[in-house]
Amino acid sequence: MSTSAQLRSALADRLTEDGTLTEPEWRSAARTVPRELFTGSYFMPVAGSVPTSYRLVREGKPGWLEGVYSDDTLITQLDGRIRPDDVTEGTVTGSPSSSSTLPSLVLRMWQQLGAEVGHQVLEIGTGTGYSTALGAHRLGDANLTSIEYDPAVGEAAAAALKVAGFAPRLITGDGLRGDPDGRWFDRLIATCSVRYVPLPWLHQVKPGGKILVTLSGWSYANSLVLLDVTGPGEATGRFLPGYTSFMIARPHDRPPRPTLALLPGEERPSRIDPAKLDTWTGGWVAQLAAPSAERMGRGAEQILWDVSTGSQARTAPNPNGGWTVVQRGPVRLWDRVERAVQRWQAAGEPHQEGFGITVSAAGQRVWLGTEDGPGWDLPI
Ligand SMILES: C[S@@+](CC[C@H](N)C(=O)[O-])C[C@H]1O[C@@H](n2cnc3c(N)ncnc32)[C@H](O)[C@@H]1O
């Protein structure tokens, strides 16, 4: 049977060979920090279950340590309250609310952030503390602050970091408000996603500093962006290649909605194939165009529902091989989505690295191609 050190070293080798781990300092962090100290027992999704159910992988049981050193996200809390220790047997359902993110993503992001020893770094979303420990190993305890929203999660992370021999500055609270002491940082990294860039971050990261964060929304689309802070309250950046997604920051989560009820509305042909919304970037473009809507359905049968205004759009195939859309309410959701998708198609359907963002006192605008290209305002 392999030991923790062997499995850890094998994971670091795999991540080096596949090109994820390019910097020796981060390779050393991956080889050193024992992930099992941070995860304990965890939940794994049951393949094919709808809605997704989770099985408990109990600490110390066969397969547990191998799971810890797989390149997988390990869920450690559901619905903001259910922890692995609360479950005794069988499977459980719920929405993941805390986890240890897959090591390849955490390490890739640390490298993309470009943090160096001597930089003051703020991490949002301590979670299990594993990414915090990697950061503390590379940058030093004194240079790292990490904020966790959930007190129980923060407490467990603090205990694990102590056992692992790290002592970064830990804060329990809403990281979207930044550091409660108003300190200045050179770098900010978020391991939860946001609907827009929180304004306090843009006043706590020094001009010349960087923010690495995933923008997401109520239709479940995600995109990782690296922002250069250009002045107080101002930043600009481009979205990065790949397929990065994170659970949404708790204060940015979608509002609760009643059971889906499809209501009558105006019908017309759709000018785009609704299945475009199932593609990674197509879904992202649709979310930019209709940020207050939640997307349900799939393929030709998409449903958009904005509960705050009661606006709905739903598509269906028609007998001629095309599609119809039914819309109701004050926000013509499909009109917006259709226009945005057509613009993206006219640009050749680039992946997200074809997009950028500008943040200023005038608002937050995601643009396609160049700053003066087509754009969409984020809902601040
Ligand atoms: C994907 S997990 C973090 C993974 C973690 N970095 C790790 O490697 O274990 C996201 C975390 O962000 C936290 N979170 C959500 N909203 C937050 C907020 N507004 N401020 C700080 N933390 C937040 C969640 O409670 C959760 O623990």
CSV table of N, CA and C and ligand atoms in Angstrom, one decimal, residues 77 97-101 106 123-132 147-150 153 173-176 191-192 246-251, ligand 1:
chain,number,residue,atom,x,y,z
A,77,GLN,N,-18.7,20.1,2.6
A,77,GLN,CA,-19.9,20.6,3.2
A,77,GLN,C,-21.0,20.7,2.1
A,97,SER,N,-21.2,23.4,-0.7
A,97,SER,CA,-21.0,24.8,-0.1
A,97,SER,C,-19.5,25.0,0.4
A,98,SER,N,-18.8,23.9,0.5
A,98,SER,CA,-17.3,24.0,0.8
A,98,SER,C,-16.6,22.7,0.3
A,99,SER,N,-15.4,22.9,-0.1
A,99,SER,CA,-14.6,21.8,-0.6
A,99,SER,C,-13.1,22.1,-0.6
A,100,SER,N,-12.4,21.0,-0.9
A,100,SER,CA,-11.0,21.2,-1.3
A,100,SER,C,-10.9,21.1,-2.8
A,101,THR,N,-10.6,22.2,-3.4
A,101,THR,CA,-10.6,22.3,-4.9
A,101,THR,C,-9.6,21.3,-5.5
A,106,VAL,N,-6.0,24.5,-8.2
A,106,VAL,CA,-5.4,25.4,-7.1
A,106,VAL,C,-4.0,25.8,-7.5
A,123,GLU,N,-6.4,35.8,0.2
A,123,GLU,CA,-7.1,34.7,-0.4
A,123,GLU,C,-8.6,34.8,0.1
A,124,ILE,N,-9.5,34.7,-0.8
A,124,ILE,CA,-10.9,34.7,-0.4
A,124,ILE,C,-11.5,33.2,-0.6
A,125,GLY,N,-12.0,32.7,0.5
A,125,GLY,CA,-12.5,31.3,0.5
A,125,GLY,C,-11.5,30.3,1.0
A,126,THR,N,-11.2,30.3,2.3
A,126,THR,CA,-10.2,29.4,2.9
A,126,THR,C,-10.6,28.0,2.7
A,127,GLY,N,-11.9,27.7,2.8
A,127,GLY,CA,-12.4,26.3,2.6
A,127,GLY,C,-11.7,25.4,3.6
A,128,THR,N,-11.1,24.3,3.1
A,128,THR,CA,-10.5,23.3,4.0
A,128,THR,C,-9.1,23.9,4.5
A,129,GLY,N,-8.6,24.9,3.8
A,129,GLY,CA,-7.3,25.4,4.2
A,129,GLY,C,-6.1,24.8,3.3
A,130,TYR,N,-6.5,23.9,2.4
A,130,TYR,CA,-5.4,23.2,1.6
A,130,TYR,C,-4.7,24.2,0.7
A,131,SER,N,-5.5,25.0,0.0
A,131,SER,CA,-4.8,26.0,-0.9
A,131,SER,C,-4.1,27.1,-0.1
A,132,THR,N,-4.6,27.4,1.1
A,132,THR,CA,-4.0,28.3,2.0
A,132,THR,C,-2.6,27.8,2.4
A,147,ILE,N,-9.6,34.6,4.1
A,147,ILE,CA,-10.9,34.9,4.7
A,147,ILE,C,-11.9,33.8,4.3
A,148,GLU,N,-12.6,33.3,5.3
A,148,GLU,CA,-13.6,32.3,5.1
A,148,GLU,C,-14.9,32.8,5.7
A,149,TYR,N,-16.0,32.6,4.9
A,149,TYR,CA,-17.3,33.1,5.3
A,149,TYR,C,-18.0,32.3,6.4
A,150,ASP,N,-17.8,31.0,6.3
A,150,ASP,CA,-18.5,30.0,7.2
A,150,ASP,C,-17.7,29.8,8.5
A,153,VAL,N,-16.5,26.1,9.0
A,153,VAL,CA,-15.4,25.8,8.0
A,153,VAL,C,-14.1,26.5,8.3
A,173,GLY,N,-15.4,35.8,8.0
A,173,GLY,CA,-16.2,37.0,7.6
A,173,GLY,C,-16.5,36.9,6.1
A,174,ASP,N,-17.1,38.0,5.6
A,174,ASP,CA,-17.5,38.1,4.2
A,174,ASP,C,-16.3,38.7,3.4
A,175,GLY,N,-15.6,37.8,2.7
A,175,GLY,CA,-14.4,38.2,1.9
A,175,GLY,C,-14.8,39.2,0.8
A,176,LEU,N,-16.0,39.3,0.5
A,176,LEU,CA,-16.4,40.2,-0.6
A,176,LEU,C,-16.2,41.7,-0.1
A,191,THR,N,-11.1,31.7,-4.4
A,191,THR,CA,-11.5,30.3,-4.7
A,191,THR,C,-13.0,30.1,-4.5
A,192,CYS,N,-13.8,31.2,-4.5
A,192,CYS,CA,-15.2,31.1,-4.7
A,192,CYS,C,-15.4,32.1,-5.9
A,246,PHE,N,-16.1,27.6,-10.0
A,246,PHE,CA,-16.1,27.6,-8.5
A,246,PHE,C,-17.5,27.8,-8.0
A,247,MET,N,-17.8,27.3,-6.8
A,247,MET,CA,-19.0,27.6,-6.1
A,247,MET,C,-19.1,29.1,-5.9
A,248,ILE,N,-20.3,29.6,-6.1
A,248,ILE,CA,-20.5,31.1,-6.0
A,248,ILE,C,-20.4,31.6,-4.6
A,249,ALA,N,-19.8,32.8,-4.4
A,249,ALA,CA,-19.7,33.4,-3.1
A,249,ALA,C,-21.1,33.5,-2.4
A,250,ARG,N,-21.2,33.1,-1.2
A,250,ARG,CA,-22.6,33.0,-0.6
A,250,ARG,C,-23.4,34.3,-0.7
A,251,PRO,N,-22.8,35.5,-0.6
A,251,PRO,CA,-23.7,36.7,-0.7
A,251,PRO,C,-24.1,36.9,-2.2
B,1,LIG,C1,-14.2,25.9,-3.3
B,1,LIG,S1,-14.2,26.3,-1.6
B,1,LIG,C2,-12.6,26.8,-1.3
B,1,LIG,C3,-11.5,25.8,-1.5
B,1,LIG,C4,-10.3,26.1,-0.7
B,1,LIG,N1,-9.5,27.2,-1.2
B,1,LIG,C5,-9.5,24.8,-0.6
B,1,LIG,O1,-8.5,24.6,-1.3
B,1,LIG,O2,-9.8,24.0,0.2
B,1,LIG,C6,-15.0,27.9,-1.5
B,1,LIG,C7,-15.1,28.5,-0.1
B,1,LIG,O3,-15.5,29.8,-0.3
B,1,LIG,C8,-16.2,30.1,0.9
B,1,LIG,N2,-17.0,31.4,0.7
B,1,LIG,C9,-18.1,31.6,0.0
B,1,LIG,N3,-18.5,32.9,0.0
B,1,LIG,C10,-17.5,33.5,0.7
B,1,LIG,C11,-17.3,34.9,1.0
B,1,LIG,N4,-18.1,35.8,0.7
B,1,LIG,N5,-16.2,35.2,1.7
B,1,LIG,C12,-15.3,34.2,2.1
B,1,LIG,N6,-15.4,32.9,1.8
B,1,LIG,C13,-16.5,32.6,1.1
B,1,LIG,C14,-17.1,28.9,1.1
B,1,LIG,O4,-17.7,28.9,2.4
B,1,LIG,C15,-16.1,27.8,0.8
B,1,LIG,O5,-15.5,27.3,1.9
